[in-house]
């Protein structure tokens, strides 16, 4: 087996179910580390809009809540899900809370950082860092927390049309 791709990983959903990323092959994936009490939290709204607009064409958005930045995600997985649903109508999948930096970082984030290292340095700087992954898993684009989700739209369309 050659180099790993994103499709070789698994992660827990916020309901504790193991999700095999193999099932996302052929989809465009947008992976975001999220938080409920952050200045960027309103980005959930735009992420949800993108999801609604493109999910039937093959876009999958996965939110990975993380409490490593200013302790802005203190809640349990259940509290996080309810917050996102109530405040932002989030319907895209949320995963169990993870760490994205350090030794205990989720393998998925270790992989994403390594695949895009050199860009903004490899460690995740803050909540709502975004990784856009092509259908074949070969191309990964990294966007900073300040990048508004809607400005990813043209990249998403390009990846969907590949």
mmCIF file of N, CA, C and O in Angstrom, residues 49-139:
data_model
loop_
_atom_site.group_PDB
_atom_site.id
_atom_site.type_symbol
_atom_site.label_atom_id
_atom_site.label_comp_id
_atom_site.label_asym_id
_atom_site.label_seq_id
_atom_site.Cartn_x
_atom_site.Cartn_y
_atom_site.Cartn_z
ATOM 1 N N UNK A 49 -24.816 26.839 4.538
ATOM 2 C CA UNK A 49 -25.337 27.273 3.233
ATOM 3 C C UNK A 49 -24.615 26.556 2.101
ATOM 4 O O UNK A 49 -25.242 26.101 1.137
ATOM 5 N N UNK A 50 -23.289 26.471 2.202
ATOM 6 C CA UNK A 50 -22.505 25.771 1.178
ATOM 7 C C UNK A 50 -22.931 24.302 1.109
ATOM 8 O O UNK A 50 -23.084 23.731 0.034
ATOM 9 N N UNK A 51 -23.102 23.716 2.295
ATOM 10 C CA UNK A 51 -23.481 22.306 2.363
ATOM 11 C C UNK A 51 -24.828 22.079 1.677
ATOM 12 O O UNK A 51 -24.973 21.191 0.833
ATOM 13 N N UNK A 52 -25.806 22.898 2.025
ATOM 14 C CA UNK A 52 -27.136 22.752 1.423
ATOM 15 C C UNK A 52 -27.081 22.915 -0.092
ATOM 16 O O UNK A 52 -27.749 22.209 -0.838
ATOM 17 N N UNK A 53 -26.268 23.862 -0.521
ATOM 18 C CA UNK A 53 -26.204 24.193 -1.951
ATOM 19 C C UNK A 53 -25.535 23.081 -2.766
ATOM 20 O O UNK A 53 -25.926 22.835 -3.904
ATOM 21 N N UNK A 54 -24.517 22.428 -2.191
ATOM 22 C CA UNK A 54 -23.693 21.510 -2.991
ATOM 23 C C UNK A 54 -23.715 20.046 -2.537
ATOM 24 O O UNK A 54 -23.083 19.212 -3.169
ATOM 25 N N UNK A 55 -24.442 19.739 -1.457
ATOM 26 C CA UNK A 55 -24.361 18.350 -0.979
ATOM 27 C C UNK A 55 -24.891 17.360 -2.017
ATOM 28 O O UNK A 55 -24.352 16.258 -2.151
ATOM 29 N N UNK A 56 -25.911 17.749 -2.780
ATOM 30 C CA UNK A 56 -26.438 16.826 -3.786
ATOM 31 C C UNK A 56 -25.477 16.633 -4.947
ATOM 32 O O UNK A 56 -25.597 15.676 -5.704
ATOM 33 N N UNK A 57 -24.533 17.560 -5.086
ATOM 34 C CA UNK A 57 -23.516 17.412 -6.133
ATOM 35 C C UNK A 57 -22.274 16.693 -5.614
ATOM 36 O O UNK A 57 -21.332 16.448 -6.359
ATOM 37 N N UNK A 58 -22.271 16.381 -4.315
ATOM 38 C CA UNK A 58 -21.156 15.588 -3.806
ATOM 39 C C UNK A 58 -20.267 16.264 -2.783
ATOM 40 O O UNK A 58 -19.190 15.761 -2.463
ATOM 41 N N UNK A 59 -20.697 17.407 -2.227
ATOM 42 C CA UNK A 59 -19.890 18.034 -1.177
ATOM 43 C C UNK A 59 -20.252 17.439 0.181
ATOM 44 O O UNK A 59 -21.424 17.313 0.521
ATOM 45 N N UNK A 60 -19.221 17.061 0.935
ATOM 46 C CA UNK A 60 -19.417 16.618 2.316
ATOM 47 C C UNK A 60 -18.636 17.569 3.217
ATOM 48 O O UNK A 60 -17.450 17.816 2.979
ATOM 49 N N UNK A 61 -19.303 18.138 4.207
ATOM 50 C CA UNK A 61 -18.607 18.978 5.186
ATOM 51 C C UNK A 61 -18.595 18.237 6.514
ATOM 52 O O UNK A 61 -19.613 17.697 6.937
ATOM 53 N N UNK A 62 -17.428 18.187 7.138
ATOM 54 C CA UNK A 62 -17.313 17.551 8.446
ATOM 55 C C UNK A 62 -16.755 18.573 9.431
ATOM 56 O O UNK A 62 -15.684 19.139 9.216
ATOM 57 N N UNK A 63 -17.497 18.821 10.506
ATOM 58 C CA UNK A 63 -17.025 19.714 11.557
ATOM 59 C C UNK A 63 -16.399 18.899 12.676
ATOM 60 O O UNK A 63 -17.013 17.960 13.179
ATOM 61 N N UNK A 64 -15.178 19.245 13.031
ATOM 62 C CA UNK A 64 -14.483 18.587 14.146
ATOM 63 C C UNK A 64 -14.329 19.590 15.287
ATOM 64 O O UNK A 64 -13.414 20.414 15.263
ATOM 65 N N UNK A 65 -15.225 19.562 16.271
ATOM 66 C CA UNK A 65 -15.096 20.486 17.401
ATOM 67 C C UNK A 65 -13.769 20.263 18.126
ATOM 68 O O UNK A 65 -13.308 19.128 18.262
ATOM 69 N N UNK A 66 -13.178 21.365 18.565
ATOM 70 C CA UNK A 66 -11.883 21.289 19.241
ATOM 71 C C UNK A 66 -11.831 22.359 20.315
ATOM 72 O O UNK A 66 -12.271 23.487 20.091
ATOM 73 N N UNK A 67 -11.285 22.006 21.479
ATOM 74 C CA UNK A 67 -11.249 22.942 22.614
ATOM 75 C C UNK A 67 -9.827 23.452 22.882
ATOM 76 O O UNK A 67 -9.513 23.881 23.976
ATOM 77 N N UNK A 68 -8.957 23.394 21.850
ATOM 78 C CA UNK A 68 -7.556 23.738 22.102
ATOM 79 C C UNK A 68 -7.234 25.223 21.951
ATOM 80 O O UNK A 68 -6.103 25.627 22.155
ATOM 81 N N UNK A 69 -8.222 26.014 21.536
ATOM 82 C CA UNK A 69 -7.934 27.430 21.278
ATOM 83 C C UNK A 69 -8.783 28.304 22.189
ATOM 84 O O UNK A 69 -9.986 28.435 21.991
ATOM 85 N N UNK A 70 -8.153 28.847 23.234
ATOM 86 C CA UNK A 70 -8.861 29.739 24.148
ATOM 87 C C UNK A 70 -10.033 29.068 24.834
ATOM 88 O O UNK A 70 -10.961 29.742 25.265
ATOM 89 N N UNK A 71 -10.002 27.722 24.935
ATOM 90 C CA UNK A 71 -11.054 26.970 25.623
ATOM 91 C C UNK A 71 -12.435 27.394 25.126
ATOM 92 O O UNK A 71 -13.349 27.674 25.901
ATOM 93 N N UNK A 72 -12.595 27.447 23.801
ATOM 94 C CA UNK A 72 -13.831 27.966 23.219
ATOM 95 C C UNK A 72 -14.808 26.865 22.810
ATOM 96 O O UNK A 72 -15.813 27.116 22.169
ATOM 97 N N UNK A 73 -14.488 25.643 23.198
ATOM 98 C CA UNK A 73 -15.417 24.534 22.933
ATOM 99 C C UNK A 73 -15.500 23.671 24.178
ATOM 100 O O UNK A 73 -15.081 22.525 24.206
ATOM 101 N N UNK A 74 -16.037 24.245 25.275
ATOM 102 C CA UNK A 74 -16.024 23.508 26.546
ATOM 103 C C UNK A 74 -17.070 22.401 26.644
ATOM 104 O O UNK A 74 -16.967 21.525 27.489
ATOM 105 N N UNK A 75 -18.087 22.435 25.770
ATOM 106 C CA UNK A 75 -19.226 21.535 25.934
ATOM 107 C C UNK A 75 -18.947 20.076 25.605
ATOM 108 O O UNK A 75 -17.919 19.721 25.040
ATOM 109 N N UNK A 76 -19.922 19.237 25.954
ATOM 110 C CA UNK A 76 -19.870 17.826 25.573
ATOM 111 C C UNK A 76 -20.296 17.718 24.106
ATOM 112 O O UNK A 76 -20.849 18.659 23.539
ATOM 113 N N UNK A 77 -20.064 16.551 23.509
ATOM 114 C CA UNK A 77 -20.453 16.346 22.111
ATOM 115 C C UNK A 77 -21.945 16.632 21.910
ATOM 116 O O UNK A 77 -22.351 17.213 20.907
ATOM 117 N N UNK A 78 -22.738 16.234 22.904
ATOM 118 C CA UNK A 78 -24.190 16.430 22.827
ATOM 119 C C UNK A 78 -24.544 17.927 22.865
ATOM 120 O O UNK A 78 -25.345 18.407 22.070
ATOM 121 N N UNK A 79 -23.907 18.651 23.781
ATOM 122 C CA UNK A 79 -24.153 20.097 23.902
ATOM 123 C C UNK A 79 -23.742 20.829 22.626
ATOM 124 O O UNK A 79 -24.422 21.734 22.158
ATOM 125 N N UNK A 80 -22.609 20.419 22.059
ATOM 126 C CA UNK A 80 -22.103 21.045 20.836
ATOM 127 C C UNK A 80 -23.106 20.859 19.698
ATOM 128 O O UNK A 80 -23.462 21.800 18.992
ATOM 129 N N UNK A 81 -23.582 19.621 19.549
ATOM 130 C CA UNK A 81 -24.519 19.316 18.462
ATOM 131 C C UNK A 81 -25.785 20.140 18.613
ATOM 132 O O UNK A 81 -26.298 20.708 17.647
ATOM 133 N N UNK A 82 -26.279 20.231 19.824
ATOM 134 C CA UNK A 82 -27.519 20.956 20.046
ATOM 135 C C UNK A 82 -27.315 22.452 19.805
ATOM 136 O O UNK A 82 -28.126 23.109 19.170
ATOM 137 N N UNK A 83 -26.182 22.990 20.234
ATOM 138 C CA UNK A 83 -25.861 24.395 19.984
ATOM 139 C C UNK A 83 -25.846 24.690 18.482
ATOM 140 O O UNK A 83 -26.408 25.674 18.011
ATOM 141 N N UNK A 84 -25.179 23.842 17.723
ATOM 142 C CA UNK A 84 -25.023 24.072 16.283
ATOM 143 C C UNK A 84 -26.360 23.991 15.567
ATOM 144 O O UNK A 84 -26.647 24.758 14.650
ATOM 145 N N UNK A 85 -27.180 23.061 15.988
ATOM 146 C CA UNK A 85 -28.490 22.877 15.370
ATOM 147 C C UNK A 85 -29.397 24.061 15.692
ATOM 148 O O UNK A 85 -30.006 24.668 14.815
ATOM 149 N N UNK A 86 -29.451 24.418 16.964
ATOM 150 C CA UNK A 86 -30.362 25.469 17.409
ATOM 151 C C UNK A 86 -29.956 26.834 16.859
ATOM 152 O O UNK A 86 -30.776 27.583 16.351
ATOM 153 N N UNK A 87 -28.660 27.148 16.918
ATOM 154 C CA UNK A 87 -28.222 28.488 16.555
ATOM 155 C C UNK A 87 -27.944 28.679 15.072
ATOM 156 O O UNK A 87 -28.081 29.771 14.552
ATOM 157 N N UNK A 88 -27.516 27.614 14.406
ATOM 158 C CA UNK A 88 -27.099 27.775 13.010
ATOM 159 C C UNK A 88 -27.765 26.791 12.065
ATOM 160 O O UNK A 88 -27.450 26.738 10.888
ATOM 161 N N UNK A 89 -28.690 25.975 12.584
ATOM 162 C CA UNK A 89 -29.396 25.012 11.743
ATOM 163 C C UNK A 89 -28.474 24.019 11.064
ATOM 164 O O UNK A 89 -28.748 23.554 9.960
ATOM 165 N N UNK A 90 -27.361 23.705 11.713
ATOM 166 C CA UNK A 90 -26.362 22.837 11.087
ATOM 167 C C UNK A 90 -26.910 21.434 10.831
ATOM 168 O O UNK A 90 -27.406 20.778 11.748
ATOM 169 N N UNK A 91 -26.832 20.998 9.589
ATOM 170 C CA UNK A 91 -27.243 19.618 9.264
ATOM 171 C C UNK A 91 -26.055 18.788 8.778
ATOM 172 O O UNK A 91 -26.168 17.581 8.624
ATOM 173 N N UNK A 92 -24.920 19.441 8.491
ATOM 174 C CA UNK A 92 -23.761 18.636 8.062
ATOM 175 C C UNK A 92 -23.191 17.895 9.275
ATOM 176 O O UNK A 92 -23.411 18.299 10.416
ATOM 177 N N UNK A 93 -22.502 16.775 9.018
ATOM 178 C CA UNK A 93 -22.058 15.930 10.129
ATOM 179 C C UNK A 93 -21.040 16.619 11.045
ATOM 180 O O UNK A 93 -20.107 17.260 10.578
ATOM 181 N N UNK A 94 -21.269 16.456 12.344
ATOM 182 C CA UNK A 94 -20.300 16.895 13.344
ATOM 183 C C UNK A 94 -19.649 15.656 13.928
ATOM 184 O O UNK A 94 -20.308 14.634 14.131
ATOM 185 N N UNK A 95 -18.370 15.766 14.196
ATOM 186 C CA UNK A 95 -17.636 14.636 14.731
ATOM 187 C C UNK A 95 -17.456 14.809 16.241
ATOM 188 O O UNK A 95 -17.791 15.853 16.803
ATOM 189 N N UNK A 96 -16.944 13.765 16.877
ATOM 190 C CA UNK A 96 -16.637 13.868 18.302
ATOM 191 C C UNK A 96 -15.510 14.893 18.476
ATOM 192 O O UNK A 96 -14.705 15.106 17.571
ATOM 193 N N UNK A 97 -15.474 15.515 19.633
ATOM 194 C CA UNK A 97 -14.458 16.536 19.923
ATOM 195 C C UNK A 97 -13.060 15.909 19.822
ATOM 196 O O UNK A 97 -12.832 14.808 20.314
ATOM 197 N N UNK A 98 -12.152 16.636 19.177
ATOM 198 C CA UNK A 98 -10.789 16.121 19.002
ATOM 199 C C UNK A 98 -9.771 17.191 19.387
ATOM 200 O O UNK A 98 -10.107 18.358 19.572
ATOM 201 N N UNK A 99 -8.516 16.750 19.464
ATOM 202 C CA UNK A 99 -7.411 17.704 19.500
ATOM 203 C C UNK A 99 -6.829 17.750 18.093
ATOM 204 O O UNK A 99 -6.812 16.733 17.391
ATOM 205 N N UNK A 100 -6.369 18.919 17.688
ATOM 206 C CA UNK A 100 -5.822 19.049 16.330
ATOM 207 C C UNK A 100 -4.316 19.323 16.352
ATOM 208 O O UNK A 100 -3.649 19.198 15.333
ATOM 209 N N UNK A 101 -3.788 19.711 17.487
ATOM 210 C CA UNK A 101 -2.354 19.948 17.642
ATOM 211 C C UNK A 101 -1.803 19.077 18.757
ATOM 212 O O UNK A 101 -2.548 18.637 19.633
ATOM 213 N N UNK A 102 -0.501 18.874 18.734
ATOM 214 C CA UNK A 102 0.151 18.153 19.828
ATOM 215 C C UNK A 102 0.125 16.644 19.630
ATOM 216 O O UNK A 102 -0.363 16.136 18.622
ATOM 217 N N UNK A 103 0.655 15.931 20.632
ATOM 218 C CA UNK A 103 0.814 14.475 20.535
ATOM 219 C C UNK A 103 -0.514 13.750 20.419
ATOM 220 O O UNK A 103 -0.601 12.691 19.815
ATOM 221 N N UNK A 104 -1.540 14.295 21.052
ATOM 222 C CA UNK A 104 -2.832 13.604 21.071
ATOM 223 C C UNK A 104 -3.714 14.016 19.895
ATOM 224 O O UNK A 104 -4.906 13.708 19.870
ATOM 225 N N UNK A 105 -3.145 14.737 18.940
ATOM 226 C CA UNK A 105 -3.944 15.213 17.809
ATOM 227 C C UNK A 105 -4.574 14.052 17.066
ATOM 228 O O UNK A 105 -3.978 12.968 16.959
ATOM 229 N N UNK A 106 -5.767 14.276 16.568
ATOM 230 C CA UNK A 106 -6.452 13.289 15.749
ATOM 231 C C UNK A 106 -5.571 12.941 14.550
ATOM 232 O O UNK A 106 -4.982 13.815 13.922
ATOM 233 N N UNK A 107 -5.450 11.637 14.224
ATOM 234 C CA UNK A 107 -4.636 11.213 13.077
ATOM 235 C C UNK A 107 -5.032 11.946 11.793
ATOM 236 O O UNK A 107 -4.178 12.235 10.958
ATOM 237 N N UNK A 108 -6.302 12.254 11.670
ATOM 238 C CA UNK A 108 -6.758 12.961 10.476
ATOM 239 C C UNK A 108 -6.110 14.338 10.394
ATOM 240 O O UNK A 108 -5.630 14.752 9.337
ATOM 241 N N UNK A 109 -6.059 15.040 11.510
ATOM 242 C CA UNK A 109 -5.455 16.369 11.491
ATOM 243 C C UNK A 109 -3.941 16.302 11.360
ATOM 244 O O UNK A 109 -3.329 17.164 10.741
ATOM 245 N N UNK A 110 -3.326 15.247 11.931
ATOM 246 C CA UNK A 110 -1.879 15.074 11.719
ATOM 247 C C UNK A 110 -1.622 14.929 10.223
ATOM 248 O O UNK A 110 -0.710 15.541 9.665
ATOM 249 N N UNK A 111 -2.445 14.112 9.580
ATOM 250 C CA UNK A 111 -2.297 13.879 8.137
ATOM 251 C C UNK A 111 -2.528 15.166 7.334
ATOM 252 O O UNK A 111 -1.751 15.511 6.447
ATOM 253 N N UNK A 112 -3.600 15.888 7.659
ATOM 254 C CA UNK A 112 -3.921 17.108 6.919
ATOM 255 C C UNK A 112 -2.824 18.158 7.079
ATOM 256 O O UNK A 112 -2.457 18.842 6.125
ATOM 257 N N UNK A 113 -2.285 18.274 8.282
ATOM 258 C CA UNK A 113 -1.224 19.256 8.521
ATOM 259 C C UNK A 113 0.036 18.885 7.751
ATOM 260 O O UNK A 113 0.683 19.740 7.161
ATOM 261 N N UNK A 114 0.351 17.577 7.759
ATOM 262 C CA UNK A 114 1.537 17.118 7.047
ATOM 263 C C UNK A 114 1.379 17.340 5.545
ATOM 264 O O UNK A 114 2.301 17.773 4.859
ATOM 265 N N UNK A 115 0.167 17.088 5.033
ATOM 266 C CA UNK A 115 -0.084 17.212 3.597
ATOM 267 C C UNK A 115 -0.039 18.658 3.130
ATOM 268 O O UNK A 115 0.125 18.921 1.953
ATOM 269 N N UNK A 116 -0.229 19.591 4.056
ATOM 270 C CA UNK A 116 -0.250 21.004 3.656
ATOM 271 C C UNK A 116 0.812 21.783 4.416
ATOM 272 O O UNK A 116 0.731 22.985 4.544
ATOM 273 N N UNK A 117 1.821 21.074 4.935
ATOM 274 C CA UNK A 117 2.787 21.776 5.784
ATOM 275 C C UNK A 117 3.548 22.785 4.942
ATOM 276 O O UNK A 117 3.695 22.645 3.739
ATOM 277 N N UNK A 118 4.060 23.778 5.618
ATOM 278 C CA UNK A 118 4.728 24.846 4.898
ATOM 279 C C UNK A 118 3.732 25.946 4.605
ATOM 280 O O UNK A 118 4.080 27.109 4.531
ATOM 281 N N UNK A 119 2.468 25.574 4.493
ATOM 282 C CA UNK A 119 1.442 26.594 4.268
ATOM 283 C C UNK A 119 0.950 27.026 5.632
ATOM 284 O O UNK A 119 0.355 26.232 6.353
ATOM 285 N N UNK A 120 1.209 28.281 6.005
ATOM 286 C CA UNK A 120 0.846 28.796 7.338
ATOM 287 C C UNK A 120 1.521 28.007 8.455
ATOM 288 O O UNK A 120 1.016 27.939 9.559
ATOM 289 N N UNK A 121 2.622 27.368 8.158
ATOM 290 C CA UNK A 121 3.242 26.512 9.170
ATOM 291 C C UNK A 121 2.317 25.345 9.381
ATOM 292 O O UNK A 121 1.160 25.408 9.025
ATOM 293 N N UNK A 122 2.788 24.241 9.934
ATOM 294 C CA UNK A 122 1.897 23.087 9.895
ATOM 295 C C UNK A 122 0.885 23.064 11.032
ATOM 296 O O UNK A 122 -0.156 22.462 10.900
ATOM 297 N N UNK A 123 1.189 23.710 12.167
ATOM 298 C CA UNK A 123 0.209 23.581 13.249
ATOM 299 C C UNK A 123 -1.036 24.413 12.949
ATOM 300 O O UNK A 123 -0.990 25.393 12.217
ATOM 301 N N UNK A 124 -2.155 23.960 13.502
ATOM 302 C CA UNK A 124 -3.414 24.677 13.317
ATOM 303 C C UNK A 124 -3.371 25.907 14.218
ATOM 304 O O UNK A 124 -3.084 25.789 15.405
ATOM 305 N N UNK A 125 -3.634 27.066 13.638
ATOM 306 C CA UNK A 125 -3.481 28.308 14.407
ATOM 307 C C UNK A 125 -4.708 28.650 15.246
ATOM 308 O O UNK A 125 -4.606 29.294 16.267
ATOM 309 N N UNK A 126 -5.898 28.292 14.766
ATOM 310 C CA UNK A 126 -7.104 28.692 15.488
ATOM 311 C C UNK A 126 -8.295 27.893 14.972
ATOM 312 O O UNK A 126 -8.174 27.117 14.028
ATOM 313 N N UNK A 127 -9.446 28.110 15.603
ATOM 314 C CA UNK A 127 -10.683 27.462 15.169
ATOM 315 C C UNK A 127 -11.023 27.870 13.732
ATOM 316 O O UNK A 127 -10.698 28.961 13.300
ATOM 317 N N UNK A 128 -11.743 26.998 13.057
ATOM 318 C CA UNK A 128 -12.248 27.235 11.704
ATOM 319 C C UNK A 128 -11.145 27.327 10.641
ATOM 320 O O UNK A 128 -11.265 28.057 9.674
ATOM 321 N N UNK A 129 -10.081 26.554 10.851
ATOM 322 C CA UNK A 129 -9.140 26.275 9.762
ATOM 323 C C UNK A 129 -9.853 25.273 8.862
ATOM 324 O O UNK A 129 -10.529 24.370 9.361
ATOM 325 N N UNK A 130 -9.731 25.457 7.547
ATOM 326 C CA UNK A 130 -10.516 24.639 6.610
ATOM 327 C C UNK A 130 -9.601 23.883 5.662
ATOM 328 O O UNK A 130 -8.645 24.449 5.138
ATOM 329 N N UNK A 131 -9.926 22.608 5.461
ATOM 330 C CA UNK A 131 -9.188 21.780 4.505
ATOM 331 C C UNK A 131 -10.172 21.279 3.457
ATOM 332 O O UNK A 131 -11.143 20.592 3.788
ATOM 333 N N UNK A 132 -9.910 21.630 2.206
ATOM 334 C CA UNK A 132 -10.764 21.200 1.100
ATOM 335 C C UNK A 132 -10.019 20.113 0.342
ATOM 336 O O UNK A 132 -8.875 20.295 -0.068
ATOM 337 N N UNK A 133 -10.684 18.969 0.163
ATOM 338 C CA UNK A 133 -10.019 17.787 -0.382
ATOM 339 C C UNK A 133 -10.747 17.311 -1.638
ATOM 340 O O UNK A 133 -11.969 17.158 -1.633
ATOM 341 N N UNK A 134 -9.967 17.084 -2.696
ATOM 342 C CA UNK A 134 -10.549 16.671 -3.981
ATOM 343 C C UNK A 134 -11.134 15.265 -3.895
ATOM 344 O O UNK A 134 -10.828 14.500 -2.982
ATOM 345 N N UNK A 135 -11.956 14.929 -4.898
ATOM 346 C CA UNK A 135 -12.672 13.639 -4.917
ATOM 347 C C UNK A 135 -11.752 12.437 -4.809
ATOM 348 O O UNK A 135 -12.116 11.408 -4.254
ATOM 349 N N UNK A 136 -10.538 12.557 -5.398
ATOM 350 C CA UNK A 136 -9.617 11.415 -5.352
ATOM 351 C C UNK A 136 -8.681 11.506 -4.153
ATOM 352 O O UNK A 136 -7.809 10.655 -3.966
ATOM 353 N N UNK A 137 -8.856 12.545 -3.345
ATOM 354 C CA UNK A 137 -8.041 12.680 -2.139
ATOM 355 C C UNK A 137 -6.636 13.192 -2.404
ATOM 356 O O UNK A 137 -5.839 13.337 -1.479
ATOM 357 N N UNK A 138 -6.308 13.471 -3.665
ATOM 358 C CA UNK A 138 -4.922 13.823 -4.010
ATOM 359 C C UNK A 138 -4.597 15.292 -3.749
ATOM 360 O O UNK A 138 -3.458 15.634 -3.473
ATOM 361 N N UNK A 139 -5.594 16.158 -3.880
ATOM 362 C CA UNK A 139 -5.329 17.580 -3.728
ATOM 363 C C UNK A 139 -5.983 18.095 -2.455
ATOM 364 O O UNK A 139 -7.174 17.864 -2.240
#
